[in-house]
Amino acid sequence: MEEISSSGYKEYVAGCLAGVAAVASGHPFDTVKVMLQKHNAEAHMIQYRNGLHCTARILKTEGIKGLYRGATSSFVGMAVEGSLFFGIYSQTKMYLQGGVQSGEPQPQVIIPSAAYSGAIISFVLGPTELIKCRMQIQGTDSLVPKSSRYSSPLDCALKTVKTEGVKGIFRGGCTTLLRESIGNAVFMSVYEYVRHQMHSNIKVSSSNYSNLVDIGIGIAAGGLGGVGFWLTVLPLDVAKTLIQTNPDKNCPRNPFRVLSSVYQRAGFKGCYAGLGPTISRAFPANAATIVAWELALKMLSIRRD
């Protein structure tokens, strides 16, 4: 397998660009996912039939800007998250390999490297996703009184700190850590394995097509990795959304207790609320993330040789 050589800050820069690409391509799907999780997993909320119904409602009442509600905090969070994740993952993997490049994916290296990187970025993602989710649920069909709505991500952050203290901005942090460490271990395992298999079986007859082939492999490997991520941890994401958007600051924080309550109310389907838009988003957003990362590495002359 081709490996990324250690090159310090450049891996972090490439990761930053990858994070921005993920938000640009996937935020509208994420808005629909969060709306479905909030509305369809709680008994007193207006229920949506599916992702298309939810999307139509948002477009009808708010227009295209409604799908990008909360995007500002996502761009900031994902830029930092992408930078940290890919930088730490690359450095940790090289450390665990002892600086020796490997010909095939090594689960004993990939899984701990990705899980560790995911755990680290959860401390950045927790607060930014709390703000994002709270902004996303206060639009179409929201039961949040207009007088209590946030005018901007900054307003949301300040009011959260004022009413709940600094720890309030980290609500759902443990659930985010679980989601990111488990999910990214699956994501990078699928990505590395699919990438290795495709490079091993696809022979490029001309160097003129090598870049196109690399992009195609990046799309497939990244997209499938993203689907694997969300199929594995979507129930934890449902719990995180409910924990972070609950107006009661003393609400339960244990994700398994929250999921148990959801299961009693809405069954297995409730634990996978938002599955449609999540999977619809997972492939293109993660494909864009990986392609942006790999192209950035090439532009920064970090060779995968």
CSV table of C-alpha atoms in Angstrom, one decimal, residues 98-232:
chain,number,residue,atom,x,y,z
A,98,GLY,CA,8.1,2.8,13.5
A,99,GLY,CA,8.7,4.9,10.4
A,100,VAL,CA,8.6,1.8,8.2
A,101,GLN,CA,6.2,1.8,5.3
A,102,SER,CA,3.9,-1.1,5.0
A,103,GLY,CA,2.7,-2.8,1.8
A,104,GLU,CA,-0.8,-3.7,3.1
A,105,PRO,CA,-3.3,-2.1,5.5
A,106,GLN,CA,-2.5,-3.0,9.1
A,107,PRO,CA,-5.6,-3.1,11.3
A,108,GLN,CA,-3.4,-3.0,14.5
A,109,VAL,CA,-2.1,0.4,13.2
A,110,ILE,CA,-5.1,1.9,11.4
A,111,ILE,CA,-7.7,1.3,14.1
A,112,PRO,CA,-5.9,2.8,17.1
A,113,SER,CA,-4.6,5.7,15.0
A,114,ALA,CA,-8.1,6.6,13.8
A,115,ALA,CA,-9.8,6.0,17.1
A,116,TYR,CA,-7.2,8.2,18.9
A,117,SER,CA,-7.5,10.9,16.3
A,118,GLY,CA,-11.3,10.7,16.5
A,119,ALA,CA,-11.2,11.1,20.3
A,120,ILE,CA,-9.0,14.2,20.1
A,121,ILE,CA,-11.2,16.0,17.5
A,122,SER,CA,-14.3,15.3,19.6
A,123,PHE,CA,-13.3,18.1,21.9
A,124,VAL,CA,-13.5,20.5,19.0
A,125,LEU,CA,-16.6,18.9,17.4
A,126,GLY,CA,-18.6,18.8,20.6
A,127,PRO,CA,-19.1,22.5,21.1
A,128,THR,CA,-19.4,23.4,17.3
A,129,GLU,CA,-22.0,20.6,16.7
A,130,LEU,CA,-24.0,21.7,19.7
A,131,ILE,CA,-24.2,25.2,18.2
A,132,LYS,CA,-24.9,23.8,14.7
A,133,CYS,CA,-27.7,21.5,16.0
A,134,ARG,CA,-29.4,24.2,18.0
A,135,MET,CA,-29.3,26.6,15.0
A,136,GLN,CA,-30.6,23.8,12.7
A,137,ILE,CA,-33.7,22.9,14.7
A,138,GLN,CA,-35.1,26.4,15.2
A,139,GLY,CA,-36.3,26.8,11.6
A,140,THR,CA,-39.1,25.0,9.8
A,141,ASP,CA,-41.8,23.5,12.0
A,142,SER,CA,-39.8,24.4,15.1
A,143,LEU,CA,-41.6,24.5,18.5
A,144,VAL,CA,-38.9,26.9,19.8
A,145,PRO,CA,-40.6,30.2,20.6
A,146,LYS,CA,-39.3,33.0,18.3
A,147,SER,CA,-38.4,35.1,21.3
A,148,SER,CA,-36.0,32.3,22.4
A,149,ARG,CA,-34.3,31.7,19.1
A,150,TYR,CA,-30.7,32.5,18.4
A,151,SER,CA,-29.8,35.2,15.9
A,152,SER,CA,-26.4,33.7,15.0
A,153,PRO,CA,-23.9,31.0,16.1
A,154,LEU,CA,-22.2,33.5,18.3
A,155,ASP,CA,-25.5,34.4,20.0
A,156,CYS,CA,-26.1,30.7,20.5
A,157,ALA,CA,-22.7,30.2,22.1
A,158,LEU,CA,-23.0,33.2,24.4
A,159,LYS,CA,-26.5,32.4,25.6
A,160,THR,CA,-25.6,28.7,26.2
A,161,VAL,CA,-22.7,29.8,28.4
A,162,LYS,CA,-24.8,32.3,30.2
A,163,THR,CA,-27.6,29.9,31.0
A,164,GLU,CA,-25.7,26.7,31.5
A,165,GLY,CA,-22.1,27.8,32.2
A,166,VAL,CA,-19.0,26.9,30.3
A,167,LYS,CA,-19.7,23.2,30.7
A,168,GLY,CA,-23.0,23.7,28.9
A,169,ILE,CA,-21.2,24.2,25.6
A,170,PHE,CA,-19.6,20.8,26.0
A,171,ARG,CA,-23.0,19.0,26.6
A,172,GLY,CA,-23.0,15.7,24.8
A,173,GLY,CA,-19.2,15.6,24.7
A,174,CYS,CA,-18.9,12.0,25.9
A,175,THR,CA,-21.3,10.8,23.2
A,176,THR,CA,-19.4,12.8,20.6
A,177,LEU,CA,-16.2,11.1,21.8
A,178,LEU,CA,-17.7,7.7,21.4
A,179,ARG,CA,-19.1,8.5,18.0
A,180,GLU,CA,-15.9,9.9,16.6
A,181,SER,CA,-13.5,7.3,18.0
A,182,ILE,CA,-15.6,4.3,16.9
A,183,GLY,CA,-16.8,5.8,13.7
A,184,ASN,CA,-13.4,7.0,12.5
A,185,ALA,CA,-11.9,3.6,13.2
A,186,VAL,CA,-14.4,2.1,10.8
A,187,PHE,CA,-14.0,5.0,8.3
A,188,MET,CA,-10.3,4.8,8.0
A,189,SER,CA,-10.3,0.9,8.0
A,190,VAL,CA,-12.7,0.8,5.1
A,191,TYR,CA,-10.9,3.6,3.3
A,192,GLU,CA,-7.4,2.1,3.6
A,193,TYR,CA,-8.6,-1.4,2.6
A,194,VAL,CA,-10.7,-0.3,-0.4
A,195,ARG,CA,-7.9,2.0,-1.6
A,196,HIS,CA,-5.3,-0.7,-1.3
A,197,GLN,CA,-7.5,-3.3,-3.1
A,198,MET,CA,-8.4,-0.9,-6.0
A,199,HIS,CA,-4.8,0.2,-6.5
A,200,SER,CA,-3.7,-3.4,-6.5
A,201,ASN,CA,-6.3,-4.4,-9.1
A,202,ILE,CA,-6.4,-1.4,-11.4
A,203,LYS,CA,-3.5,-1.1,-13.8
A,204,VAL,CA,-3.2,2.3,-15.5
A,205,SER,CA,-1.9,2.0,-19.0
A,206,SER,CA,-0.9,5.6,-19.4
A,207,SER,CA,0.4,8.1,-16.9
A,208,ASN,CA,-2.0,10.7,-18.4
A,209,TYR,CA,-4.9,8.9,-16.7
A,210,SER,CA,-3.2,8.2,-13.4
A,211,ASN,CA,-4.6,11.4,-11.7
A,212,LEU,CA,-8.1,10.6,-12.9
A,213,VAL,CA,-7.8,7.0,-11.6
A,214,ASP,CA,-6.5,8.3,-8.2
A,215,ILE,CA,-9.5,10.6,-8.0
A,216,GLY,CA,-11.9,7.8,-8.9
A,217,ILE,CA,-10.4,5.5,-6.2
A,218,GLY,CA,-10.5,8.4,-3.7
A,219,ILE,CA,-14.2,8.9,-4.4
A,220,ALA,CA,-15.0,5.2,-4.0
A,221,ALA,CA,-12.8,4.6,-1.0
A,222,GLY,CA,-13.8,7.8,0.8
A,223,GLY,CA,-17.5,7.4,0.0
A,224,LEU,CA,-17.7,3.8,1.2
A,225,GLY,CA,-15.7,4.7,4.3
A,226,GLY,CA,-18.2,7.4,5.1
A,227,VAL,CA,-21.2,5.0,4.7
A,228,GLY,CA,-19.4,2.6,7.0
A,229,PHE,CA,-18.9,5.3,9.6
A,230,TRP,CA,-22.6,6.4,9.7
A,231,LEU,CA,-24.1,2.9,9.6
A,232,THR,CA,-22.0,2.0,12.6
